[in-house]
CSV table of C-alpha atoms in Angstrom, one decimal:
chain,number,residue,atom,x,y,z
G,563,MET,CA,81.8,202.9,88.4
G,564,PHE,CA,83.3,206.4,87.8
G,565,ALA,CA,86.4,208.3,88.7
G,566,LEU,CA,85.6,210.4,91.7
G,567,PRO,CA,85.8,214.2,91.1
G,568,ARG,CA,86.7,216.4,94.0
G,569,PRO,CA,83.1,217.8,94.4
G,570,PHE,CA,81.9,214.3,95.5
G,571,ARG,CA,84.2,214.0,98.5
G,572,HIS,CA,81.6,215.2,101.0
G,573,ALA,CA,79.3,212.4,99.8
G,574,LEU,CA,82.0,209.9,100.8
G,575,VAL,CA,82.1,211.2,104.4
G,576,LEU,CA,78.3,210.9,104.8
G,577,ALA,CA,78.3,207.3,103.5
G,578,ALA,CA,80.9,206.4,106.1
G,579,ALA,CA,79.1,208.2,108.8
G,580,CYS,CA,75.8,206.5,108.0
G,581,VAL,CA,77.3,203.0,108.0
G,582,LEU,CA,79.3,203.8,111.2
G,583,ALA,CA,76.2,204.9,113.0
G,584,ALA,CA,74.4,201.7,112.0
G,585,CYS,CA,77.4,199.7,113.2
G,586,GLY,CA,77.5,201.6,116.4
G,587,ASP,CA,73.8,200.8,117.1
G,588,ASP,CA,74.4,197.1,116.6
G,589,THR,CA,77.5,197.1,118.8
G,590,ALA,CA,75.6,198.8,121.6
G,591,LYS,CA,72.8,196.2,121.5
G,592,SER,CA,75.4,193.4,121.7
G,593,ALA,CA,77.4,194.9,124.5
G,594,ASP,CA,76.1,192.5,127.0
G,595,SER,CA,77.1,189.4,125.0
G,596,PRO,CA,80.5,190.2,123.4
G,597,SER,CA,81.1,186.6,122.4
G,598,SER,CA,77.8,186.4,120.4
G,599,ALA,CA,77.8,186.1,116.7
G,600,LYS,CA,75.9,189.3,116.5
G,601,ALA,CA,78.6,191.2,118.4
G,602,GLN,CA,81.3,189.7,116.3
G,603,ALA,CA,79.6,190.7,113.1
G,604,ALA,CA,79.1,194.2,114.5
G,605,SER,CA,82.8,194.3,115.4
G,606,ALA,CA,83.8,193.2,111.8
G,607,ASP,CA,81.5,195.8,110.4
G,608,GLN,CA,83.0,198.5,112.6
G,609,ALA,CA,86.5,197.5,111.4
G,610,ARG,CA,85.5,197.8,107.8
G,611,VAL,CA,84.0,201.2,108.4
G,612,ILE,CA,87.1,202.4,110.3
G,613,LYS,CA,89.3,201.3,107.5
G,614,PHE,CA,87.1,202.8,104.8
G,615,ASN,CA,87.1,206.1,106.8
G,616,GLN,CA,90.9,206.0,106.8
G,617,TYR,CA,90.8,205.9,103.0
G,618,VAL,CA,88.2,208.6,102.9
G,619,ASP,CA,90.2,210.8,105.3
G,620,THR,CA,93.3,210.4,103.2
G,621,ALA,CA,91.4,211.3,100.0
G,622,ASN,CA,89.7,214.4,101.6
G,623,LYS,CA,93.1,215.8,102.7
G,624,VAL,CA,94.2,216.3,99.1
G,625,ASN,CA,92.8,219.7,98.0
G,626,SER,CA,93.9,219.5,94.4
G,627,SER,CA,94.4,216.3,92.3
G,628,PHE,CA,97.7,215.1,91.1
G,629,SER,CA,96.2,215.1,87.6
G,630,ASP,CA,95.6,218.8,88.0
G,631,ALA,CA,99.2,219.2,89.2
G,632,LEU,CA,100.5,217.4,86.2
G,633,ASP,CA,98.4,219.5,83.8
G,634,ARG,CA,99.7,222.7,85.4
G,635,TYR,CA,103.3,221.5,85.3
G,636,ASN,CA,102.9,220.6,81.6
G,637,LYS,CA,101.3,223.9,80.8
G,638,TYR,CA,103.6,226.3,82.7
G,639,ASN,CA,106.9,224.6,83.5
G,640,VAL,CA,107.5,222.3,80.5
G,641,PRO,CA,107.6,225.1,77.9
G,642,ALA,CA,110.1,227.0,80.0
G,643,VAL,CA,112.2,223.9,80.5
G,644,ASN,CA,112.2,223.1,76.8
G,645,ALA,CA,112.9,226.6,75.7
G,646,LYS,CA,116.6,226.3,76.8
G,647,LYS,CA,116.6,229.9,77.9
G,648,PRO,CA,117.1,231.1,81.5
G,649,ILE,CA,114.1,230.1,83.5
G,650,LYS,CA,112.4,233.1,85.3
G,651,ASP,CA,109.9,231.2,87.4
G,652,PHE,CA,109.4,227.6,88.5
G,653,THR,CA,106.8,226.2,90.9
G,654,ILE,CA,105.9,222.7,92.0
G,655,GLN,CA,102.3,221.8,93.0
G,656,ASN,CA,101.1,219.3,95.6
G,657,ASP,CA,104.5,218.6,97.1
G,658,ILE,CA,103.0,218.8,100.6
G,659,TYR,CA,100.4,216.1,99.8
G,660,ILE,CA,102.8,213.4,98.5
G,661,ASP,CA,104.1,211.9,101.7
G,662,ARG,CA,100.9,212.7,103.6
G,663,THR,CA,98.8,210.8,101.1
G,664,LYS,CA,101.3,207.9,100.8
G,665,ASP,CA,101.3,207.5,104.6
G,666,GLY,CA,97.6,207.6,104.8
G,667,LEU,CA,97.2,205.0,102.2
G,668,GLU,CA,99.8,202.7,103.8
G,669,LYS,CA,98.0,203.1,107.2
G,670,ALA,CA,94.8,202.0,105.6
G,671,LEU,CA,96.5,199.1,103.8
G,672,ALA,CA,97.8,197.8,107.1
G,673,MET,CA,94.3,197.6,108.5
G,674,GLN,CA,92.0,194.6,108.5
G,675,PRO,CA,89.8,193.4,106.9
G,676,ALA,CA,91.0,193.2,103.3
G,677,MET,CA,89.2,195.5,100.9
G,678,PRO,CA,90.2,194.4,97.4
G,679,ALA,CA,88.3,197.2,95.7
G,680,LEU,CA,90.4,199.7,97.6
G,681,ASP,CA,93.5,197.9,98.7
G,682,GLY,CA,94.2,196.9,95.0
G,683,PRO,CA,94.5,200.4,93.6
G,684,ALA,CA,95.8,201.9,96.9
G,685,LYS,CA,99.0,199.9,96.8
G,686,PRO,CA,100.3,201.0,93.4
G,687,PHE,CA,99.1,204.6,94.2
G,688,ALA,CA,101.2,204.6,97.4
G,689,ASP,CA,104.2,203.1,95.5
G,690,ALA,CA,103.9,205.7,92.7
G,691,LEU,CA,103.9,208.4,95.4
G,692,ALA,CA,107.0,207.0,97.0
G,693,LYS,CA,108.9,207.2,93.7
G,694,LEU,CA,107.7,210.8,93.1
G,695,SER,CA,108.5,212.0,96.6
G,696,PRO,CA,112.3,212.6,96.3
G,697,LEU,CA,112.0,214.2,92.9
G,698,SER,CA,109.2,216.5,94.0
G,699,HIS,CA,110.9,217.5,97.2
G,700,GLU,CA,114.2,218.4,95.4
G,701,LEU,CA,112.4,220.4,92.8
G,702,GLN,CA,110.2,222.0,95.5
G,703,ASN,CA,113.2,223.2,97.4
G,704,TYR,CA,114.8,224.3,94.1
G,705,GLY,CA,111.7,226.4,93.2
G,706,GLU,CA,111.2,227.9,96.6
G,707,SER,CA,114.8,229.0,96.9
G,708,LYS,CA,114.8,230.3,93.3
G,709,GLY,CA,117.7,228.1,92.4
G,710,TYR,CA,116.7,228.6,88.8
G,711,LEU,CA,118.0,232.2,89.1
G,712,ALA,CA,121.4,230.8,90.1
G,713,ASP,CA,121.8,228.1,87.5
G,714,GLY,CA,119.5,229.3,84.8
G,715,GLY,CA,117.3,226.3,85.1
G,716,ALA,CA,119.9,223.6,84.8
G,717,LYS,CA,118.5,221.4,87.6
G,718,ALA,CA,114.9,221.8,86.4
G,719,ARG,CA,116.0,220.6,83.0
G,720,GLU,CA,117.9,217.7,84.5
G,721,LEU,CA,115.1,216.4,86.7
G,722,SER,CA,112.0,217.5,84.8
G,723,PRO,CA,111.7,214.3,82.5
G,724,ALA,CA,111.9,211.9,85.5
G,725,TYR,CA,109.5,214.2,87.5
G,726,VAL,CA,107.0,214.3,84.7
G,727,ALA,CA,107.2,210.5,84.3
G,728,ALA,CA,106.7,209.9,88.0
G,729,LEU,CA,103.9,212.4,88.3
G,730,THR,CA,102.1,210.9,85.3
G,731,GLU,CA,102.2,207.5,86.9
G,732,VAL,CA,100.8,209.0,90.2
G,733,ALA,CA,98.0,210.7,88.3
G,734,LYS,CA,97.2,207.4,86.6
G,735,GLN,CA,97.1,205.5,89.9
G,736,GLU,CA,95.1,208.3,91.5
G,737,ASP,CA,92.3,207.9,89.0
G,738,ALA,CA,92.2,204.1,89.6
G,739,PHE,CA,92.1,204.7,93.4
G,740,TYR,CA,89.3,207.2,93.2
G,741,SER,CA,87.4,204.9,91.0
G,742,GLY,CA,87.7,202.1,93.5
G,743,LEU,CA,86.8,204.5,96.4
G,744,SER,CA,83.7,205.6,94.5
G,745,GLU,CA,82.6,202.0,93.9
G,746,GLN,CA,83.1,201.0,97.5
G,747,ASP,CA,81.4,204.1,98.7
G,748,LEU,CA,78.3,203.4,96.6
G,749,GLN,CA,78.2,199.8,97.8
G,750,ASN,CA,78.4,200.9,101.4
G,751,THR,CA,75.6,203.3,100.9
G,752,LYS,CA,73.5,200.8,99.0
G,753,THR,CA,74.0,198.2,101.8
G,754,ALA,CA,73.0,200.7,104.5
G,755,PHE,CA,69.9,201.6,102.4
G,756,GLU,CA,68.9,198.0,101.8
G,757,ASN,CA,69.3,197.2,105.5
G,758,ALA,CA,67.3,200.2,106.8
G,759,LYS,CA,63.8,199.7,108.1
G,760,LYS,CA,61.3,200.6,105.3
G,761,ASP,CA,59.2,203.7,105.6
G,762,THR,CA,61.2,205.3,108.3
G,763,ALA,CA,63.0,208.6,108.4
G,764,ALA,CA,66.3,206.7,108.5
G,765,TYR,CA,65.3,204.7,105.4
G,766,TYR,CA,64.4,207.8,103.4
G,767,ARG,CA,67.5,209.7,104.7
G,768,ILE,CA,70.0,207.1,103.5
G,769,GLY,CA,67.9,206.5,100.4
G,770,LEU,CA,68.2,210.1,99.5
G,771,VAL,CA,72.0,209.8,99.6
G,772,TYR,CA,72.1,206.5,97.8
G,773,TRP,CA,70.0,207.6,94.9
G,774,GLY,CA,71.7,210.9,94.7
G,775,LYS,CA,75.1,209.1,94.3
G,776,ALA,CA,73.5,206.8,91.8
G,777,ALA,CA,72.3,209.8,89.8
G,778,GLN,CA,75.8,211.4,89.9
G,779,GLY,CA,77.3,208.2,88.7
G,780,GLN,CA,75.0,208.1,85.7
G,781,ALA,CA,76.2,211.6,84.8
G,782,THR,CA,79.7,210.5,83.9
G,783,THR,CA,79.5,211.3,80.2
G,784,PHE,CA,77.9,214.7,80.8
G,785,MET,CA,80.9,216.9,80.0
G,786,ALA,CA,81.6,215.1,76.8
G,787,GLY,CA,79.2,217.3,75.0
G,788,GLU,CA,76.6,214.5,74.7
G,789,GLY,CA,74.3,215.4,77.5
G,790,LEU,CA,73.6,212.2,79.4
G,791,GLY,CA,74.0,210.0,76.3
G,792,GLU,CA,73.2,206.3,77.1
G,793,HIS,CA,72.9,207.1,80.8
G,794,LEU,CA,69.7,209.2,80.3
G,795,GLN,CA,67.2,206.6,81.5
G,796,GLY,CA,69.3,205.6,84.5
G,797,PHE,CA,69.8,209.2,85.5
G,798,LYS,CA,66.1,209.9,85.0
G,799,ASP,CA,65.1,206.9,87.2
G,800,ALA,CA,67.6,207.9,89.9
G,801,ILE,CA,66.4,211.6,90.0
G,802,GLY,CA,62.8,210.3,90.4
G,803,GLN,CA,64.0,208.2,93.4
G,804,VAL,CA,65.8,211.2,94.9
G,805,ASN,CA,62.5,213.1,94.7
G,806,ASP,CA,60.6,210.2,96.3
G,807,MET,CA,63.1,209.8,99.1
G,808,GLY,CA,63.2,213.5,99.8
G,809,GLN,CA,59.4,213.7,99.9
G,810,GLY,CA,59.3,210.6,102.1
G,811,TYR,CA,61.8,212.0,104.6
G,812,ASP,CA,60.0,215.3,104.8
G,813,ARG,CA,56.7,213.4,105.5
G,814,LYS,CA,58.3,211.4,108.3
G,815,VAL,CA,59.9,214.4,109.9
G,816,ARG,CA,56.5,216.3,109.8
G,817,GLU,CA,54.9,213.4,111.7
G,818,GLN,CA,57.1,214.5,114.6
G,819,ASN,CA,57.3,218.2,113.9
G,820,GLN,CA,54.9,220.1,111.6
G,821,LYS,CA,57.6,222.5,110.6
G,822,GLY,CA,59.2,219.7,108.6
G,823,CYS,CA,62.7,220.1,107.2
G,824,PRO,CA,62.5,223.2,104.8
G,825,ASN,CA,66.3,223.7,104.7
G,826,LEU,CA,67.0,220.2,103.5
G,827,MET,CA,64.0,220.2,101.2
G,828,MET,CA,65.2,223.4,99.5
G,829,HIS,CA,68.4,221.6,98.5
G,830,VAL,CA,66.6,218.4,97.5
G,831,ASN,CA,64.2,220.4,95.3
G,832,GLN,CA,67.0,222.4,93.8
G,833,TYR,CA,68.9,219.2,93.0
G,834,VAL,CA,65.8,217.4,91.5
G,835,GLY,CA,65.1,220.6,89.5
G,836,ASP,CA,68.7,220.6,88.2
G,837,GLY,CA,68.3,217.0,87.2
G,838,ARG,CA,65.1,217.5,85.4
G,839,THR,CA,66.7,220.5,83.5
G,840,VAL,CA,69.6,218.2,82.5
G,841,ILE,CA,67.1,215.5,81.3
G,842,SER,CA,65.1,218.0,79.3
G,843,ARG,CA,68.2,219.5,77.6
G,844,THR,CA,69.5,216.1,76.8
G,845,GLU,CA,66.3,214.9,75.3
G,846,ASP,CA,65.8,218.0,73.2
G,847,GLY,CA,69.4,218.0,71.9
G,848,THR,CA,70.4,221.4,73.5
G,849,TYR,CA,73.8,220.2,74.7
G,850,VAL,CA,74.8,218.5,71.5
G,851,LYS,CA,73.7,221.5,69.4
G,852,GLU,CA,75.6,223.9,71.7
G,853,ALA,CA,78.7,221.8,71.6
G,854,LYS,CA,78.7,221.8,67.8
G,855,ASP,CA,77.8,225.4,67.3
G,856,ARG,CA,80.3,227.0,69.8
G,857,SER,CA,83.8,227.6,68.7
G,858,PRO,CA,86.6,226.0,70.7
G,859,ALA,CA,87.3,229.4,72.4
G,860,MET,CA,83.6,229.5,73.5
G,861,GLN,CA,83.4,225.9,74.9
G,862,MET,CA,83.9,227.2,78.4
G,863,MET,CA,80.6,229.2,78.0
G,864,LEU,CA,78.4,226.2,77.3
G,865,ARG,CA,75.3,225.8,79.5
G,866,GLN,CA,76.2,222.2,80.2
G,867,ARG,CA,79.1,223.4,82.3
G,868,ASP,CA,76.8,225.5,84.4
G,869,ASP,CA,74.2,222.7,84.7
G,870,ILE,CA,76.7,220.1,85.8
G,871,ARG,CA,78.3,222.5,88.3
G,872,ASN,CA,74.9,223.3,89.8
G,873,LEU,CA,74.0,219.6,89.9
G,874,ARG,CA,77.2,218.8,91.8
G,875,GLN,CA,76.9,221.8,94.1
G,876,HIS,CA,73.3,221.1,95.1
G,877,PHE,CA,74.0,217.4,95.8
G,878,ASN,CA,76.9,218.5,98.0
G,879,ASN,CA,74.4,220.9,99.7
G,880,ILE,CA,72.1,217.9,100.4
G,881,VAL,CA,75.0,216.0,101.9
G,882,SER,CA,76.2,218.9,104.0
G,883,ALA,CA,72.7,219.5,105.4
G,884,LEU,CA,72.4,215.8,106.4
G,885,ASN,CA,75.9,215.8,107.9
G,886,THR,CA,75.1,218.8,110.1
G,887,ASN,CA,71.6,217.6,111.0
G,888,ALA,CA,70.3,220.9,109.5
G,889,CYS,CA,66.7,219.7,110.0
């Protein structure tokens, strides 16, 4: 559905936790009849969640994307390498994550059952990382030991083309993997939502997460200077559902405790408010007008950047509150 930006990683963890909790309940109920079809189905569900969690855990351990590492290398190292003058500084990014990510992906790939949406992109991602690994490690040692001060940058110039090519392929496969992870995550959350008993706290809780993720998915074109573009109606519908789910959850909690869940509702209301601001500024053309009127140097000052950052942050706050049972 959309390539997964780093700010959405907490959302993945919650989806896995929600599904895992559901599977755990089913397994417990079937413990007295392990050979039953229900127990076998619960076991299969558990295996899927464990494998999905392995993929999520692998993704969550990468603090900075390989795409970002490629951008930084092209911005700071490539000009120095191409200048054919003695190199004064040389740094490699993300070296520590290459083998760690490859191993995590390979561990998940070896698990059952098959997950085509994730296994498909995970395999070429792991293979690309394996090709990048020796080049990155050699340049990492070279940079840390300041070998460029001894040879004037000769090794950097020798290995740089192959390194850039390998890192470019890794970044490409990374995007495909996160897209698959995003799709699987949303499907897991949707399944948990559809299977939840209606008009219960659990139903509204998982619904809050599902519709929040759906809204985030609709915001994919946001940073293109078009506001929400063709995703406007889908985003508007999803934000409305987030509001309804939040209100429903708060109502169910108050049936047990009149204090309700003010901490969670603060984040829900902030998120819905952010969404409605985005809708309004899309509909009245604010984002498009700003993008046209601001010079390239002023593009970083656009309100749309602040709005999308707030939207992401407040959704993460909802997820964090749910993950920590803040209510």
